[in-house]
PDB file of C-alpha atoms in Angstrom:
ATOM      1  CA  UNK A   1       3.196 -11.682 -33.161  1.00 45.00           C
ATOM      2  CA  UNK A   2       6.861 -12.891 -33.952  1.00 49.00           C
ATOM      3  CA  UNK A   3       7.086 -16.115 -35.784  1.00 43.00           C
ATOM      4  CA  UNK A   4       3.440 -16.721 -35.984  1.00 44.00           C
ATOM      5  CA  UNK A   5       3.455 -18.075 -39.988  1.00 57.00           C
ATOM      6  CA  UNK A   6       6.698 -20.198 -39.246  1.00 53.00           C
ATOM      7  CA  UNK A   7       5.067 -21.774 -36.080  1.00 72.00           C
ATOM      8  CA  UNK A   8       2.091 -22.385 -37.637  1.00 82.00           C
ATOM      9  CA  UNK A   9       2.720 -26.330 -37.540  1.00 82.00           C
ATOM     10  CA  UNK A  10       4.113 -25.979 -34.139  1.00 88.00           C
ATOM     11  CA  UNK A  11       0.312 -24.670 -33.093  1.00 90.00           C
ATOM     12  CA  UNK A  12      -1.457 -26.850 -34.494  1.00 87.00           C
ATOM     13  CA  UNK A  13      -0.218 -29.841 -32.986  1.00 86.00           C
ATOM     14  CA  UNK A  14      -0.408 -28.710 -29.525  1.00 90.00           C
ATOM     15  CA  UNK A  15      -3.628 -27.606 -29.781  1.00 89.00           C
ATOM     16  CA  UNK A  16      -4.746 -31.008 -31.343  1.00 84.00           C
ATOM     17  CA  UNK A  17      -3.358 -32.326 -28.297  1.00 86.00           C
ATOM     18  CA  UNK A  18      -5.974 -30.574 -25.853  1.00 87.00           C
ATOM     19  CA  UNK A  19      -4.267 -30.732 -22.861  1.00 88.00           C
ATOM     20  CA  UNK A  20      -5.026 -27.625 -21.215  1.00 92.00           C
ATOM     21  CA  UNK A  21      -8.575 -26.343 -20.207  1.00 91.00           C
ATOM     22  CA  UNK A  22      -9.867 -23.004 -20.707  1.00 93.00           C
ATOM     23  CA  UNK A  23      -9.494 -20.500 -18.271  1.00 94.00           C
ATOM     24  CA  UNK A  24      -6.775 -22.147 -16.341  1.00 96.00           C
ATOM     25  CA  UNK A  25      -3.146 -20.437 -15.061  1.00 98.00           C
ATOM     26  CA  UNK A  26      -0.469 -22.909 -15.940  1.00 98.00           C
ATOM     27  CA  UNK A  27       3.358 -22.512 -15.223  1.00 98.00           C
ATOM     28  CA  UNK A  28       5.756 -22.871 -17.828  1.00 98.00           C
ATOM     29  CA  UNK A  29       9.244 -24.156 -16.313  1.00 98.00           C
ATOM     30  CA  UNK A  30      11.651 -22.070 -17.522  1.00 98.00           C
ATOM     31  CA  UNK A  31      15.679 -22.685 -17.271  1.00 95.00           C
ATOM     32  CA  UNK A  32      16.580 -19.769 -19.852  1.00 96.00           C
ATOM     33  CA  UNK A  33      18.152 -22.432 -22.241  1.00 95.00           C
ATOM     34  CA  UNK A  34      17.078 -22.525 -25.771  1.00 96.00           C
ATOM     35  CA  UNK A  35      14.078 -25.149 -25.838  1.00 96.00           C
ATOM     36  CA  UNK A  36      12.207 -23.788 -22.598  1.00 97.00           C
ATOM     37  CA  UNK A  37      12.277 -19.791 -23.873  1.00 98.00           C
ATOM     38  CA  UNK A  38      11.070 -21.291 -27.331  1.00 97.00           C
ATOM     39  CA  UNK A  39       8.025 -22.795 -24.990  1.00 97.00           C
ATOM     40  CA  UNK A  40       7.997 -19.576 -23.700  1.00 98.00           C
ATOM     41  CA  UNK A  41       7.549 -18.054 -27.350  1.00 96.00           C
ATOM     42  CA  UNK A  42       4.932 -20.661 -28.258  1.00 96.00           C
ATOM     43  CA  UNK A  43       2.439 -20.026 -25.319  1.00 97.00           C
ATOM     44  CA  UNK A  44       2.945 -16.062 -26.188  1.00 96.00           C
ATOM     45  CA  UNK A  45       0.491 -16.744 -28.919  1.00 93.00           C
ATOM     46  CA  UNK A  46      -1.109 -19.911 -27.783  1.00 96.00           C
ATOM     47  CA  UNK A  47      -2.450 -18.614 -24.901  1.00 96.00           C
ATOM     48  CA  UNK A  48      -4.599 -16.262 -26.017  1.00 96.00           C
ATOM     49  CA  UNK A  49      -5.844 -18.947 -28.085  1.00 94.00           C
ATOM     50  CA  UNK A  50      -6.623 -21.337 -25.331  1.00 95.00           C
ATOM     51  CA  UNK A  51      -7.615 -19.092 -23.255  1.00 96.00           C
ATOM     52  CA  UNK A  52      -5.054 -19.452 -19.801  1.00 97.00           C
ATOM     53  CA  UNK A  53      -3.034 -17.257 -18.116  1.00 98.00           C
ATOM     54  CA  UNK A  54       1.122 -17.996 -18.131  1.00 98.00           C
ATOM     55  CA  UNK A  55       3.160 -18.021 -15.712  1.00 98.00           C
ATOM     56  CA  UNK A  56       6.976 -18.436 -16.138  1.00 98.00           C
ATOM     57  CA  UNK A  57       8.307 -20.456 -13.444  1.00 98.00           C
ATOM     58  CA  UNK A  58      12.331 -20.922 -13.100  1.00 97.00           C
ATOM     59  CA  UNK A  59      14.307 -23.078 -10.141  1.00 96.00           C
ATOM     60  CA  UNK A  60      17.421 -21.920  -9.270  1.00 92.00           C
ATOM     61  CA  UNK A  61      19.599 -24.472  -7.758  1.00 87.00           C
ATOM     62  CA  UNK A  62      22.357 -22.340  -6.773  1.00 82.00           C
ATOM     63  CA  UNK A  63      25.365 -24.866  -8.212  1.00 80.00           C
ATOM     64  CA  UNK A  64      26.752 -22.301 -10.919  1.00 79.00           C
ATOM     65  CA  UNK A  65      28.412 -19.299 -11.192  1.00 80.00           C
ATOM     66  CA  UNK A  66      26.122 -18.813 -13.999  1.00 83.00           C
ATOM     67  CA  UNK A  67      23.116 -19.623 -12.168  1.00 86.00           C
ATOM     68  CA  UNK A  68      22.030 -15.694 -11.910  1.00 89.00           C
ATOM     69  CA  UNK A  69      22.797 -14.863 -15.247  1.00 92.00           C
ATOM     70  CA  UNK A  70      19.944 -17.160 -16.256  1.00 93.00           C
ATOM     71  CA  UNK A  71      17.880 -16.189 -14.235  1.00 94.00           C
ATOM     72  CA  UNK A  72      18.340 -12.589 -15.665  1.00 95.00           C
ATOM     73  CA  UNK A  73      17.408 -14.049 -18.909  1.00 96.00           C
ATOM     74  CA  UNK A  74      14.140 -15.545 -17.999  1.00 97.00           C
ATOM     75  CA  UNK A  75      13.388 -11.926 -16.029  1.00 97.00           C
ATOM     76  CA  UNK A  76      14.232 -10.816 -19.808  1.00 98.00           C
ATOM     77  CA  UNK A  77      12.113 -13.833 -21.703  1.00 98.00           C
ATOM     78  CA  UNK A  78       9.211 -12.795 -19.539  1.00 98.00           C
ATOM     79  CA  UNK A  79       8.767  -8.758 -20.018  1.00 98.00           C
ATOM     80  CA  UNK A  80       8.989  -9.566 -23.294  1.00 97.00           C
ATOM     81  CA  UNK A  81       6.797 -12.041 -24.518  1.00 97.00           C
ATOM     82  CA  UNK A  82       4.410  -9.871 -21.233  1.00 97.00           C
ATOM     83  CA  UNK A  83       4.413 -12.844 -18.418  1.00 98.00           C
ATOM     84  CA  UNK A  84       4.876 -12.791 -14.773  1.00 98.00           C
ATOM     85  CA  UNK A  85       7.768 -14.444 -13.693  1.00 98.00           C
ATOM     86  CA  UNK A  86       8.480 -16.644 -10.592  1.00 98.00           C
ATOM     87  CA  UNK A  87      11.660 -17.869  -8.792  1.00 96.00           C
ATOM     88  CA  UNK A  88      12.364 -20.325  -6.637  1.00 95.00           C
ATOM     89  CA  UNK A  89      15.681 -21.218  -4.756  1.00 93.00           C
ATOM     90  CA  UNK A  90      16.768 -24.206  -3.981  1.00 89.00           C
ATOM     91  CA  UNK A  91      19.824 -26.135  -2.378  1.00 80.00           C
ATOM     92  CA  UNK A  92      20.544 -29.667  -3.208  1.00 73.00           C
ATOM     93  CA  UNK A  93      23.411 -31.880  -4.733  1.00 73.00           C
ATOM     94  CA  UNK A  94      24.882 -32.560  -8.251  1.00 68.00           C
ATOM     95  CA  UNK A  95      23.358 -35.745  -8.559  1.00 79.00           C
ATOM     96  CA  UNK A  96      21.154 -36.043 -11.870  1.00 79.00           C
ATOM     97  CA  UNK A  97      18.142 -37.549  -9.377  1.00 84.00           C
ATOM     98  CA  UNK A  98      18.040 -35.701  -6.682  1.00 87.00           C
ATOM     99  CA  UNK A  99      17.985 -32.628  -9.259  1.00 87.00           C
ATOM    100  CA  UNK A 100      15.014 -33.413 -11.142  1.00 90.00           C
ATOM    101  CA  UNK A 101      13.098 -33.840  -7.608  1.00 92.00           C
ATOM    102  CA  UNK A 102      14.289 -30.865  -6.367  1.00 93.00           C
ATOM    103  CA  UNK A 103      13.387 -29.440  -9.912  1.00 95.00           C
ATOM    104  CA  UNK A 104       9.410 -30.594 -10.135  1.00 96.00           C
ATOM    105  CA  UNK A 105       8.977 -29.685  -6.218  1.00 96.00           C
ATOM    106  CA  UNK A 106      10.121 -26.404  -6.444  1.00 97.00           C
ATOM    107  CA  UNK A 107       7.163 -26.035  -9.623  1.00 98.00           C
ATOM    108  CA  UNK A 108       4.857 -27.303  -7.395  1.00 98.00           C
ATOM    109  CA  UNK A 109       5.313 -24.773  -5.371  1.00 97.00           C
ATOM    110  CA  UNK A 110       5.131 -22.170  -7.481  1.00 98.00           C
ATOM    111  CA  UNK A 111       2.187 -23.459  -9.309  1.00 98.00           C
ATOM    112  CA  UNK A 112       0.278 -23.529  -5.680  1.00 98.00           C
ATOM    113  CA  UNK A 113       1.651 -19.750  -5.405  1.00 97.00           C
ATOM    114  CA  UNK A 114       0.231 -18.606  -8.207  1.00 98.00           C
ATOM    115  CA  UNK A 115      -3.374 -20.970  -8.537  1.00 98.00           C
ATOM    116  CA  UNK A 116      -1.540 -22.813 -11.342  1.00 98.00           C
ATOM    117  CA  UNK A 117      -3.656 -26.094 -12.198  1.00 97.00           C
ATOM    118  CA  UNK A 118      -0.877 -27.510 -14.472  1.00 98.00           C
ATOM    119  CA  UNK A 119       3.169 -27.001 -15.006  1.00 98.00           C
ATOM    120  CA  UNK A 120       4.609 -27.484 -18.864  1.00 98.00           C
ATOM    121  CA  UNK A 121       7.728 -28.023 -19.474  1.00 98.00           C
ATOM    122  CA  UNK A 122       9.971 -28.088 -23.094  1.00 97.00           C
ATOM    123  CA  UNK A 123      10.879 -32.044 -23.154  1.00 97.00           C
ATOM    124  CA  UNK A 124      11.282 -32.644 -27.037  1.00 96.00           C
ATOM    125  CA  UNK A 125      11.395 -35.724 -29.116  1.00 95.00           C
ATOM    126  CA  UNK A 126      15.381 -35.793 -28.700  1.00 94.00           C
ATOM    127  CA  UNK A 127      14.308 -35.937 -24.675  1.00 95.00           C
ATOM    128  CA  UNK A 128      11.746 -38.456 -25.181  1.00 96.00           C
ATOM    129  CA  UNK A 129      14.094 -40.677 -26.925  1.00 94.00           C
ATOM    130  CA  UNK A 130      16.699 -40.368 -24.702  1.00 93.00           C
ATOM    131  CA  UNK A 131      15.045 -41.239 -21.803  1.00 94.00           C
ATOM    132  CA  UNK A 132      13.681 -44.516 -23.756  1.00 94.00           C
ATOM    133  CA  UNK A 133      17.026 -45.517 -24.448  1.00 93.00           C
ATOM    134  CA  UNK A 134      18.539 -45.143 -20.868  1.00 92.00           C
ATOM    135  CA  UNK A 135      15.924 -46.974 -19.865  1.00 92.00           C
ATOM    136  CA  UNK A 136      16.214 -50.102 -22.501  1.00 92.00           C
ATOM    137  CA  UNK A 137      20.001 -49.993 -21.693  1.00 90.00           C
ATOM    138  CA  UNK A 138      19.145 -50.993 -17.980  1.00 89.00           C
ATOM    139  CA  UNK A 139      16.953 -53.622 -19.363  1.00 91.00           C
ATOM    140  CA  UNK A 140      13.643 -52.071 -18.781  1.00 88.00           C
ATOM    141  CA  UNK A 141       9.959 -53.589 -19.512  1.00 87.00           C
ATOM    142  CA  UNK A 142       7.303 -52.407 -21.688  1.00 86.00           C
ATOM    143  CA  UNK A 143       6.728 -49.546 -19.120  1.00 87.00           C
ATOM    144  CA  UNK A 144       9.826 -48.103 -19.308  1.00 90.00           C
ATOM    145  CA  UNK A 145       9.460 -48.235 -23.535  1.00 93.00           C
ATOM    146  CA  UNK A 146       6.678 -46.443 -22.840  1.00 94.00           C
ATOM    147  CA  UNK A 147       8.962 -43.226 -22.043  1.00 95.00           C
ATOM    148  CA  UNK A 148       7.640 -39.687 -20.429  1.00 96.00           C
ATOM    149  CA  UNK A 149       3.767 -39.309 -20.594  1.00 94.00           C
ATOM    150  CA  UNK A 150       2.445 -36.250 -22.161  1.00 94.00           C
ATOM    151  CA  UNK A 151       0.714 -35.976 -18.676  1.00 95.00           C
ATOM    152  CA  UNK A 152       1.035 -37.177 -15.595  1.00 96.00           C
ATOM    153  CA  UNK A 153      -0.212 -35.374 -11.601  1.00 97.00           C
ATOM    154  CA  UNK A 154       3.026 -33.611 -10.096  1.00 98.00           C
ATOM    155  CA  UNK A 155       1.049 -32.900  -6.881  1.00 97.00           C
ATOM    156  CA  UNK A 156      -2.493 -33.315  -5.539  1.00 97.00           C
ATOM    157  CA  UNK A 157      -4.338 -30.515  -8.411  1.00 97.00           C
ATOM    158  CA  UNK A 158      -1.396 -29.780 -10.096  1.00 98.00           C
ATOM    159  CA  UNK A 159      -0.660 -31.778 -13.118  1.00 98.00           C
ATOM    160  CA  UNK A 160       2.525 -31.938 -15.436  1.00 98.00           C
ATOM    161  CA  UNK A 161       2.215 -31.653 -19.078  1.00 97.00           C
ATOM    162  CA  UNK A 162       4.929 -32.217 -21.791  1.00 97.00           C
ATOM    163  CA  UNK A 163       2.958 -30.781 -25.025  1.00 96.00           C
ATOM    164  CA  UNK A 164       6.287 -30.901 -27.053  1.00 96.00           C
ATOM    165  CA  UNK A 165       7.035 -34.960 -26.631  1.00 95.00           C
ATOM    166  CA  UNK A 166       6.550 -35.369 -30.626  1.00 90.00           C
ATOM    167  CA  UNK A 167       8.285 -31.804 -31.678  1.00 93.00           C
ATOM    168  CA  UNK A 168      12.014 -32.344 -32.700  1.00 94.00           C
ATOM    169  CA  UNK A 169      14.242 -29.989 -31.620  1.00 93.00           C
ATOM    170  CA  UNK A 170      15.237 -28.196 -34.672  1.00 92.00           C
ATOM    171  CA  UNK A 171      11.682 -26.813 -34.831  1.00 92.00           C
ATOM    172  CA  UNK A 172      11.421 -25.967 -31.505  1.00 93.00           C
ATOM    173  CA  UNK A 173      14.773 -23.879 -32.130  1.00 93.00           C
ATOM    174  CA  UNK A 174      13.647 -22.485 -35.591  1.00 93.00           C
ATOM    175  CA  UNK A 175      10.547 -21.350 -33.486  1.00 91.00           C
ATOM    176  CA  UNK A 176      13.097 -19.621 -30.864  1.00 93.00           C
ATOM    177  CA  UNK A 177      14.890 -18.148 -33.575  1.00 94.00           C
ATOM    178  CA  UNK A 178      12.054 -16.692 -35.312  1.00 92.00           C
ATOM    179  CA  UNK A 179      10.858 -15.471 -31.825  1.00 93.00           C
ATOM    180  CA  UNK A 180      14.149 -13.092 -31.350  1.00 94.00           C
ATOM    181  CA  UNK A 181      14.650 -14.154 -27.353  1.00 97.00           C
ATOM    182  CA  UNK A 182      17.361 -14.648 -25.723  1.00 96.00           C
ATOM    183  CA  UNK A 183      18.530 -17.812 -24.065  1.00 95.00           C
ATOM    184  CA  UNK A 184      21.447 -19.368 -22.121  1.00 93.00           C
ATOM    185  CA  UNK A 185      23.365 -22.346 -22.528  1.00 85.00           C
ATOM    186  CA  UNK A 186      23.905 -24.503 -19.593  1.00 76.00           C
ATOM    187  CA  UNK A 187      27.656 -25.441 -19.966  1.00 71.00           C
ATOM    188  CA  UNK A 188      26.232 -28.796 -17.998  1.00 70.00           C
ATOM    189  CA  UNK A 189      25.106 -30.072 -20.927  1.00 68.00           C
ATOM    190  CA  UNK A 190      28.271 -30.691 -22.159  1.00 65.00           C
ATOM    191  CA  UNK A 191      29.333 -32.804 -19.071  1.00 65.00           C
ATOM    192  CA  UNK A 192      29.792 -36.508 -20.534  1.00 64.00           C
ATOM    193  CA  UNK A 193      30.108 -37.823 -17.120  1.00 69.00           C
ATOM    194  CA  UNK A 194      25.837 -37.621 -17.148  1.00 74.00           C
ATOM    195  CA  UNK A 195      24.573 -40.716 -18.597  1.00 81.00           C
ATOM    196  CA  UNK A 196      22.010 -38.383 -20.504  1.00 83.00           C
ATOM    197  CA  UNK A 197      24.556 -35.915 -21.714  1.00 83.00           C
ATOM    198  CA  UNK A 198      27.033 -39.317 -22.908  1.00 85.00           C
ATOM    199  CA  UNK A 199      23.945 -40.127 -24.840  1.00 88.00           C
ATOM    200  CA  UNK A 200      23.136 -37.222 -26.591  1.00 88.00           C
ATOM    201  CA  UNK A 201      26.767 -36.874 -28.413  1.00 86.00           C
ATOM    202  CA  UNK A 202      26.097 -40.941 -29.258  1.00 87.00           C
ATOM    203  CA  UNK A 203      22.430 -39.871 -30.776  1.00 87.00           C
ATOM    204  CA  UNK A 204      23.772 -36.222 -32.755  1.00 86.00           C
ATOM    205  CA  UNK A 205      26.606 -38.793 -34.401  1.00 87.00           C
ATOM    206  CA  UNK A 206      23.727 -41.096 -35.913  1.00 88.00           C
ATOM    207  CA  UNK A 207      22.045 -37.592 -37.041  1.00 82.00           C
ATOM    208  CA  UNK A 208      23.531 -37.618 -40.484  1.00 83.00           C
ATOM    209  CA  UNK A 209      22.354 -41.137 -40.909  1.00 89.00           C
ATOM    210  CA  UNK A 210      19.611 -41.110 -39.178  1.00 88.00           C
ATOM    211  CA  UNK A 211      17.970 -37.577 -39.295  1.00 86.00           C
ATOM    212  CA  UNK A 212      14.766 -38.289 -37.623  1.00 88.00           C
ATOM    213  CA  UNK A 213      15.835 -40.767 -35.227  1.00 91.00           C
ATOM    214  CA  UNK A 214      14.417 -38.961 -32.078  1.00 92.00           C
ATOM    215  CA  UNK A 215      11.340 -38.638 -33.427  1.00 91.00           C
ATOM    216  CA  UNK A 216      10.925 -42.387 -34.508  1.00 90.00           C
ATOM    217  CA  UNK A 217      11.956 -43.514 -30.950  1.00 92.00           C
ATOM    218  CA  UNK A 218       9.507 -41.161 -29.441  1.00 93.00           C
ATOM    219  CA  UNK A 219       6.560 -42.542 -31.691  1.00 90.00           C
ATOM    220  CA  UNK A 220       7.580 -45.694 -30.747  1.00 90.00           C
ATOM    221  CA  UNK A 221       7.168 -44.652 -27.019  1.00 93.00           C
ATOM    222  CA  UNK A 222       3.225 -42.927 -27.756  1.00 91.00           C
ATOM    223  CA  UNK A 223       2.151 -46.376 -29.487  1.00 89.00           C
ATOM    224  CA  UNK A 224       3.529 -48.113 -26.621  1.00 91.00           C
ATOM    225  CA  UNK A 225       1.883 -46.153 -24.347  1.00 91.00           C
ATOM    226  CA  UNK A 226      -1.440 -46.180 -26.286  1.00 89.00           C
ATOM    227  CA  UNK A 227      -1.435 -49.977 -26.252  1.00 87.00           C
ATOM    228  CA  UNK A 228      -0.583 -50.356 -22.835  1.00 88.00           C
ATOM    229  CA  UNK A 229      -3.320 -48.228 -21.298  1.00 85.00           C
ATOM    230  CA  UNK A 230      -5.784 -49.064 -23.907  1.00 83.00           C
ATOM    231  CA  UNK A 231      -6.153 -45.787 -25.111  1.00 83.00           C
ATOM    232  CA  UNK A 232      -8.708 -44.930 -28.087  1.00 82.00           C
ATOM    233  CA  UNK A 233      -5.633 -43.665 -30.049  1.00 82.00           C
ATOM    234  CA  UNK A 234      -4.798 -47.296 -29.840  1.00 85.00           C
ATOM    235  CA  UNK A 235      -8.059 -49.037 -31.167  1.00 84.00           C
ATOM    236  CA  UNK A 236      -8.369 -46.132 -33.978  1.00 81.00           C
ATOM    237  CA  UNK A 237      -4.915 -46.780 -34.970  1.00 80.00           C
ATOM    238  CA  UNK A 238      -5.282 -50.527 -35.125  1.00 82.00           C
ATOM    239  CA  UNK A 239      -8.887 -49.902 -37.183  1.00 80.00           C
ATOM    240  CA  UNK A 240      -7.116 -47.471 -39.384  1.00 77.00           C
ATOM    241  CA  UNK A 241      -4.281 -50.043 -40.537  1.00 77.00           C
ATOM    242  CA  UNK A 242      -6.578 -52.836 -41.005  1.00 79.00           C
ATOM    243  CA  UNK A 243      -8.512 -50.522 -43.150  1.00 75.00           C
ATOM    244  CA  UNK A 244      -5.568 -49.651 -45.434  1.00 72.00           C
ATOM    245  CA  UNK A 245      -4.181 -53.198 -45.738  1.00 74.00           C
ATOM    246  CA  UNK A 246      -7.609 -54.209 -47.053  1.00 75.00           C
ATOM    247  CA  UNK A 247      -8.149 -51.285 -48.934  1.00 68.00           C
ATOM    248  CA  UNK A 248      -5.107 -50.769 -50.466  1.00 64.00           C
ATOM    249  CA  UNK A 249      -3.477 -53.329 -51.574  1.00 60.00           C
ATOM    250  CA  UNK A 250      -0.896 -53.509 -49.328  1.00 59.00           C
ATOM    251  CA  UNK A 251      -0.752 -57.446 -48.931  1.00 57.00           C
ATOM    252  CA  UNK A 252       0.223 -58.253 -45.430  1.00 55.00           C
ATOM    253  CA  UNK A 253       1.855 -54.595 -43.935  1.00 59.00           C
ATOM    254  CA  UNK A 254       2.163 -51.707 -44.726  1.00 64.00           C
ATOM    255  CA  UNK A 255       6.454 -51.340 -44.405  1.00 63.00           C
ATOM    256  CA  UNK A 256       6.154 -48.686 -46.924  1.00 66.00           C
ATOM    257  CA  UNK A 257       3.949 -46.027 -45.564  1.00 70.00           C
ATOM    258  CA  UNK A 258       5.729 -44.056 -43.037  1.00 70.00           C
ATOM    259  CA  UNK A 259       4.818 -43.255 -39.615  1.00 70.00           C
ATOM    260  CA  UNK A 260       3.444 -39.662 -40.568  1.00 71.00           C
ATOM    261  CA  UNK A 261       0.705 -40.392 -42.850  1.00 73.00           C
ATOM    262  CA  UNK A 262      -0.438 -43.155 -40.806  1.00 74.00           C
ATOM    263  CA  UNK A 263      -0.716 -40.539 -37.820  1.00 74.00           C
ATOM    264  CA  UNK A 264      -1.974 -38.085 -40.315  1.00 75.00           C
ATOM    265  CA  UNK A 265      -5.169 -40.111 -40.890  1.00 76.00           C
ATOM    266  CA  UNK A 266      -5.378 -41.053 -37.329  1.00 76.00           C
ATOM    267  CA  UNK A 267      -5.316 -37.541 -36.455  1.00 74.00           C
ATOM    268  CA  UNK A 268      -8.297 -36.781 -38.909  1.00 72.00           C
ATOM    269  CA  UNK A 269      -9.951 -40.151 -38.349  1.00 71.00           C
ATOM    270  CA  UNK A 270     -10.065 -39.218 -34.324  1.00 69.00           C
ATOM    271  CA  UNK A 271     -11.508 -35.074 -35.405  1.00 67.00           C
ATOM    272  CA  UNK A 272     -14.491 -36.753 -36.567  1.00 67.00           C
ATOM    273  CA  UNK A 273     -14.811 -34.700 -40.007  1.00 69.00           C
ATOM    274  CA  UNK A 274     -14.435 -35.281 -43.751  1.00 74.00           C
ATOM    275  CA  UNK A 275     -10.836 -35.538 -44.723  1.00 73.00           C
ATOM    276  CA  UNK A 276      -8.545 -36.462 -47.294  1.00 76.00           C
ATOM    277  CA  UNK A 277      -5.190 -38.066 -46.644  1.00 75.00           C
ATOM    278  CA  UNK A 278      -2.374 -38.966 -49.072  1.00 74.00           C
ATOM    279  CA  UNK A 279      -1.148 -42.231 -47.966  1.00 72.00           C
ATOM    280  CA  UNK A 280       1.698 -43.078 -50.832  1.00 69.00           C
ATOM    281  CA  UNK A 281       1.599 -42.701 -54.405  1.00 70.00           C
ATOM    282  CA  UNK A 282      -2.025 -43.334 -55.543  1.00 67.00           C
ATOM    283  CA  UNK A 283      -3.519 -44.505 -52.421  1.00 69.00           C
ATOM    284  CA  UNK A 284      -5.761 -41.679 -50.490  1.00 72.00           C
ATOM    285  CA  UNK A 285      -7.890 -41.922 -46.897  1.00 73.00           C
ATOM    286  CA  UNK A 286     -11.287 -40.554 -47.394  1.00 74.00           C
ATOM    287  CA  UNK A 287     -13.804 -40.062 -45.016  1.00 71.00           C
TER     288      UNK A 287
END
């Protein structure tokens, strides 16, 4: 299947995730830009893996003159990675709120149409860390550090999952790339009168500095999350540190062992199997 060895990575961490259950239909929303037809390209494969049907699901809301042409383009995205392919139409105003609502109900609906249990959409690290920052810039609690959840219930049975909250968007677009589907760019985006749009140029000008910025602000968010609701993830993480520091000689932190490895041994620790994990330079997790 196109890009299957470069995607690879990609796979593996969504399935880790185990979000979806077998035999389920799920809809994948589906604009035609760039990161939803490189979902679209990742479920190609993955689903015969997981074992669930696709759907692609695309809203139209009617406010472009380009509006059709993308919808042409996810008619296109769908024969070819061999999905059906839903539309909805709907009518509402510009504003960034009443958008998204109009957005999510109009899944529901398809995902009722077509005996979806769950709706996925392409939100990326760069998304995730966005929406953290718009929300500390109003002053926000730990809640709103907590960012988008990886799943939450969009309607009564119907649940919305985000399986690309840690992906950055550069693989996500090397994926599309590799996949050979078209896409569309929604000249929206560029609009810096959106809050979210503003934002984005402000984050791509730290890039050079700061090349994985996104994806630090949305780990940030997951441990927040964890932590707040108690997860496992949470106690396993805590164990997992407190295990190093004693183990490793790392005094009283561990400020030099990135984020990765200590996920990387959480990831392993949580599997339940033997593993081996390079923490730094001489210092290995065995289990």
């Amino acid at each position: 299947m196109r890009g299957a060895k470069p995607g690879a990575a990609l796979d593996a961490e969504i399935l880790r995730q185990g979000l979806l259950a077998p035999g389920a239909t799920v809809v994948l929303a589906c604009s035609g830009g760039p990161d939803s037809v490189a979902l679209a390209a990742l479920f190609e494969r993955l689903a015969p893996r997981l074992g669930i049907r696709c759907v692609l699901g695309h809203v139209n809301h009617q406010l472009r003159p380009s509006a059709l042409q993308d919808e042409c383009v996810v008619l296109s995205v769908a024969a070819r990675v061999r999905m059906d392919a839903r539309m909805c139409y709907v009518a509402t105003t510009a504003d960034e709120a009443a958008l998204r609502a109009a957005r999510y109900d109009a899944l529901a609906t398809i995902a009722r149409t077509v005996g979806a249990t769950a709706v996925l959409t392409a939100h990326t690290a760069e998304d995730q860390a966005e929406t953290v920052l718009l929300a500390l810039f109003r002053g926000t609690g730990p809640d709103g550090l907590g960012g988008m959840a990886p799943q939450r219930e969009l309607a009564p049975g119907i649940a919305l999952v985000r399986p690309l909250l840690r992906i950055e968007r550069a693989r996500l677009h090397a994926e599309l790339h590799a996949s050979a589907l078209p896409y569309a760019r929604d000249p929206s985006n560029a609009d810096v009168r959106y809050r979210r749009n503003a934002l984005r140029v402000a984050l791509a000008s730290l890039g050079a500095e700061f090349p994985h910025l996104a994806a630090a602000v949305a780990r940030c968010a997951e441990i927040v999350r964890d932590e707040r609701g108690n997860a496992p993830r949470a106690a396993l993480r805590a164990a997992v540190r407190e295990r190093l520091i004693a183990e490793g000689g790392f005094g009283n932190g561990l400020q030099d062992v990135t984020f990765e490895r200590i996920e990387a041994v959480i990831d392993g620790a949580a599997g339940g199997g033997p593993m081996r994990v390079r923490v730094k330079d001489g210092v290995e997790w065995r289990s």
